[in-house]
Amino acid sequence: MTRDPAAQAAGDIDTSRVGWPTPADLDAVSPAEAVRRELMWAIENRIDYAPRSLQTRLGPSELGHPCQRRIGYKLTGAEISNPGDPAWYPTIGTAVHGWLEDVMKWLNGHLGSLVEGGPRFLLEHQVDVGEILGEHITGKSDVYDRVTGGVIDWKIVGERQLKKYKEKGPGDQYRVQGHLYGRGWQRRGMPVNYVAVFFLPRDRMLRDAYFWHEPYDEQIAVQALARAEGITTMVRNLGTGALPMLSTADAHCTFCPYFLPASTQVEEACPGHPGATGYIR
Ligand code: SF4
């Protein structure tokens, strides 16, 4: 099997990515194996070059992360030291989000004239949740319900996470994100009564889904912005020198993109939170 290099270079496919199967590679294996490699390369490439993978600014989903140092790495534009598997789970999440948006559009159409003044559910709207050192922090809010004043976020999660969220609530990161989106809608002049996260199982029965919610509290959003502003100020003043000074947390360190076991150069990579799962002394 041979491949035309000009055809390979056509379109928006980035053939410079390591792992692109060359014609020689493909000639050395069976046609089926060659296709498998090409398909896997395409999937990994589109994940790597998806817009979410290239973002460098903080977003509402990151402001509530319990580890200040992780936020600091993001702000310094640190190299990723722990790439792990291509981000397949987030890709599943993104794909399901797209499908859910279609479901909600269908629901809006189904409700039709039952709700005055337009569709009941406002979908995937960009909201401005506040500023950090004068820079606007924006993000896409999955669902706003005009009838109940609810701000709802979808999360597609694995079995263990789902169990944890049912037992202990959504954790700081998702909770803060919900209230930040709530503030974004409030700043658009919409009443916000509650924030919610609809946890949908990635690998369990749909009936296991869990709808967490609590009354909207603007102070939760304001405090998260103030915390992130403090971290941003430190990073702007000290650069990577701020990283060893930022507090850490047991926040799935082995999955953190800046994790490097036994790292002694915290300015470049993090050895993990002491005592956290995967922490190596
Ligand atoms: S490895 Fe753990 S402690 Fe270090 S930055 Fe990441 S989440 Fe924080």
XYZ file of N, CA, C and O in Angstrom, residues 79 86 98:
12
model
N 5.011 23.497 30.163
C 4.931 22.321 29.285
C 4.213 21.206 30.028
O 4.393 21.047 31.245
N -4.254 9.895 25.196
C -4.985 11.015 24.601
C -6.321 11.197 25.319
O -6.906 10.241 25.813
N -22.654 17.462 22.688
C -23.242 17.836 21.407
C -24.586 17.146 21.197
O -25.556 17.763 20.738
